[in-house]
Tab-separated table of C-alpha atoms in Angstrom:
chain	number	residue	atom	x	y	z
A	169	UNK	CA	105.742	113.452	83.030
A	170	UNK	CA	102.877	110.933	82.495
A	171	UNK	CA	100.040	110.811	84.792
A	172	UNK	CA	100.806	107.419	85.701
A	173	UNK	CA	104.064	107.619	86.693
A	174	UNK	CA	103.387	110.090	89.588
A	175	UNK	CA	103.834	108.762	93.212
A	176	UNK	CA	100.726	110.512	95.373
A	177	UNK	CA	101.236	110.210	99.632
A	178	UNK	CA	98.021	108.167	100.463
A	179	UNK	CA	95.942	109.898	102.895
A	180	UNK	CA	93.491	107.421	105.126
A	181	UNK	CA	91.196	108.462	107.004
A	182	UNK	CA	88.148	107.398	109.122
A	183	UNK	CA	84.935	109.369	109.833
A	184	UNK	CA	81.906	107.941	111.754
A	185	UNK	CA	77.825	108.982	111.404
A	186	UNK	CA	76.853	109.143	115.153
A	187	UNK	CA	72.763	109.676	115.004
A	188	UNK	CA	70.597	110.480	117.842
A	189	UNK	CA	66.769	110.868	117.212
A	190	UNK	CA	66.951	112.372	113.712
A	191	UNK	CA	70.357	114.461	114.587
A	192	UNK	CA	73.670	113.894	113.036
A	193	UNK	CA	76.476	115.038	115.311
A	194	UNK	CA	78.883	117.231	113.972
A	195	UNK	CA	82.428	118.595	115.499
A	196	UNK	CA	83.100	122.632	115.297
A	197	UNK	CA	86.992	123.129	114.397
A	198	UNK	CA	88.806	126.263	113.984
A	199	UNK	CA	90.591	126.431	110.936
A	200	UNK	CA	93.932	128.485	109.930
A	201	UNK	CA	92.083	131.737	108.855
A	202	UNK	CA	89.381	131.825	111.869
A	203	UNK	CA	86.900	130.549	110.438
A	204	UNK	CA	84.691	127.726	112.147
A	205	UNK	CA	84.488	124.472	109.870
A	206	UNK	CA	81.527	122.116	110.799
A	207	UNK	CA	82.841	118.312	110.151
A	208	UNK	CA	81.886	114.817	111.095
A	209	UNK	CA	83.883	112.984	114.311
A	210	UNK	CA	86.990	111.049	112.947
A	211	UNK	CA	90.153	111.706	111.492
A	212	UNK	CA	93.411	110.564	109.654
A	213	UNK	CA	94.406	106.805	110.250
A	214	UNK	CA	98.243	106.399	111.619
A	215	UNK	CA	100.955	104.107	109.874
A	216	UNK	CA	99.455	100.702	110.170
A	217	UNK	CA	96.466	101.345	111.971
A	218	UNK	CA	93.037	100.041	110.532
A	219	UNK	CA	90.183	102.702	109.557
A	220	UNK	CA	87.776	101.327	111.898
A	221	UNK	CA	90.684	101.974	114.531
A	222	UNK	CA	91.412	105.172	113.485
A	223	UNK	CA	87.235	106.076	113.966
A	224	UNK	CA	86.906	105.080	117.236
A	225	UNK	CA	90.312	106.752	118.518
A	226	UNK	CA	89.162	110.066	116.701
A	227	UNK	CA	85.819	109.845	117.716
A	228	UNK	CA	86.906	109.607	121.453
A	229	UNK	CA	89.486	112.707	121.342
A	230	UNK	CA	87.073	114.994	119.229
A	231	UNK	CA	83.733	114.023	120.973
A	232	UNK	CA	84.746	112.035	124.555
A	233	UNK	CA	82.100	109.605	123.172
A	234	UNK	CA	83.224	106.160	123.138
A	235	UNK	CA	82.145	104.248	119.951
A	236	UNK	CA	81.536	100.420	119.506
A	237	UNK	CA	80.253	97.980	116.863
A	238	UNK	CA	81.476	99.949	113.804
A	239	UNK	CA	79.517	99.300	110.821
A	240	UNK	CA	80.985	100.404	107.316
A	241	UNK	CA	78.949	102.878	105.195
A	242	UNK	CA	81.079	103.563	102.590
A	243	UNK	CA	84.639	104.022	100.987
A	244	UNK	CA	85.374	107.189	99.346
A	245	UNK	CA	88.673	106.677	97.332
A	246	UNK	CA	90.743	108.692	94.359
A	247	UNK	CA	92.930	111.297	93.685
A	248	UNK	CA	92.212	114.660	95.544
A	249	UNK	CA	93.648	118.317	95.620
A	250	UNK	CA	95.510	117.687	92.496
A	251	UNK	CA	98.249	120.853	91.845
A	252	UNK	CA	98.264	121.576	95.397
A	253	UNK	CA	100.557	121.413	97.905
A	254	UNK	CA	98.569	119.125	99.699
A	255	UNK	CA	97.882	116.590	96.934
A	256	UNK	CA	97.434	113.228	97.713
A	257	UNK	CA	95.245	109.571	96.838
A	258	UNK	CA	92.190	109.547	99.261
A	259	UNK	CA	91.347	106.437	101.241
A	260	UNK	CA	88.368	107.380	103.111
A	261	UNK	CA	86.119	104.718	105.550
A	262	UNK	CA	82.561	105.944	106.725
A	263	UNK	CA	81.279	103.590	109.705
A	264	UNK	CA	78.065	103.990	111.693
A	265	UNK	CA	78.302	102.795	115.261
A	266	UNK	CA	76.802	102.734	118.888
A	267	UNK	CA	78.109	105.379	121.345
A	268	UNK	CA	78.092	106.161	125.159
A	269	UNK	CA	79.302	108.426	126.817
A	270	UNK	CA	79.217	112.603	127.671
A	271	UNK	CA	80.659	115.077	124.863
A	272	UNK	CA	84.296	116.110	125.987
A	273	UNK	CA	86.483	117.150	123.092
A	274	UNK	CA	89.745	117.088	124.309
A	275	UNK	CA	91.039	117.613	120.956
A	276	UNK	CA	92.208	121.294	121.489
A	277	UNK	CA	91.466	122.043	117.024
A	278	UNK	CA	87.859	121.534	118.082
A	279	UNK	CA	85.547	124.179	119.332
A	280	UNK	CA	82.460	122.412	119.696
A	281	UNK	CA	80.333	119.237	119.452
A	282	UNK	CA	76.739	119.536	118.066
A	283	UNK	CA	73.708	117.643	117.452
A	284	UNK	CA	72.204	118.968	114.361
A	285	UNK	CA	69.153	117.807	112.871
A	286	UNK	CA	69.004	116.370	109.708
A	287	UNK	CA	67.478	118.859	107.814
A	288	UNK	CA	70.298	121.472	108.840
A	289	UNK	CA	73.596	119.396	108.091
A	290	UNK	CA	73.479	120.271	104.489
A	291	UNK	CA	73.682	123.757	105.132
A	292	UNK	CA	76.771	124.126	107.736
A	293	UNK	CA	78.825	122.171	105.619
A	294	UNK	CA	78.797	124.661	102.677
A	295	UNK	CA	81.548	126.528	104.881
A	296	UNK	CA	84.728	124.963	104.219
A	297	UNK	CA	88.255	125.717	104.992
A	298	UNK	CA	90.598	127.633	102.138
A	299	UNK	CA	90.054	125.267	98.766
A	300	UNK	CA	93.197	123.264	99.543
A	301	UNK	CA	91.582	121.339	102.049
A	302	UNK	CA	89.737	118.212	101.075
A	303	UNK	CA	86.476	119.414	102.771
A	304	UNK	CA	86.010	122.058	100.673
A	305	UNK	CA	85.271	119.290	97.807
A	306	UNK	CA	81.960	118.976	97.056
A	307	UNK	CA	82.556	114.986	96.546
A	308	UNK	CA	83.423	114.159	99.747
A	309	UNK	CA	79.990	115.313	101.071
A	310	UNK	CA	78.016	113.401	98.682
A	311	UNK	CA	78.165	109.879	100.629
A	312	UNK	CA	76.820	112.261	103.712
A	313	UNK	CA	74.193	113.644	101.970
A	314	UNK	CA	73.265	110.283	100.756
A	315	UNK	CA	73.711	108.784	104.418
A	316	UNK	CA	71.154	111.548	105.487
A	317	UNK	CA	68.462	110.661	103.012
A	318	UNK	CA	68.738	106.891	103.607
A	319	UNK	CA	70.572	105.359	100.617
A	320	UNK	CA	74.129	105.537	100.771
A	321	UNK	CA	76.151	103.501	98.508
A	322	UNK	CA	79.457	101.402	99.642
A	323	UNK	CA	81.716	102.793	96.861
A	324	UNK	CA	82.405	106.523	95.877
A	325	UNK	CA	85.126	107.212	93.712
A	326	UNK	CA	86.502	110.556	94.121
């Protein structure tokens, strides 16, 4: 079978760069095999609902911070996890935005909420999940490294 004449699911998702005084916050989730999986706030859109929707009803389950004027970072988009089980064509949004609030997860997946400074982000994220999930992709880290050090672009194929 050609490559082009494969049908991928489309996964969209929405993920949101919530700074505070030189801090990125990050959520702590517990993944299948124990281990704890540093991430940013956000999560997978639902059939027919916009990205920037998607960010700000993620952001308030996995944080309890409520999240307004959403401004778009960047799009990371392409084919991901390819041979897997869980392959699929990325559509991913990154928004910054203004928050309120006190951190509540109620998301029961997530362990904890954390400011962490700038400096540190880089190094919690090495710890991914088992390689079939997306985060353990070195790509889809780049736009947040790039965020971090003040030049993020708007387009990052995967």
């Amino acid at each position: 079978m050609s490559h082009l004449s494969r049908t991928l699911p489309i996964k969209r998702a929405a993920h949101v760069y919530l700074v505070r005084d030189g801090e990125l916050l990050l959520v702590e989730e517990r993944m299948d095999d124990g281990s704890i999986f540093y991430g940013l706030p956000g999560g997978k859109a639902n059939p027919g609902e916009s990205l920037a929707d998607a960010a700000v009803r993620q952001v308030l389950v996995e944080t309890g911070l409520t999240v307004t004027d959403l401004q778009f970072v960047s799009l990371l988009e392409g084919e991901m996890l390819t041979g897997t089980r869980n392959e699929c064509y990325a559509n991913f949004g990154r928004f910054t935005a203004t928050f309120h609030g006190e951190l509540d997860p109620t998301d029961p997946e997530v362990v904890g909420v954390k400011w962490v400074p700038f400096a540190q982000v880089e190094g919690l994220i090495r710890y991914g999940p088992p390689p079939e999930c997306e985060e353990r992709n070195p790509l889809i880290w780049v736009p947040t490294r790039d965020f971090l050090r003040g030049g993020a672009r708007t387009y990052y194929p995967i």
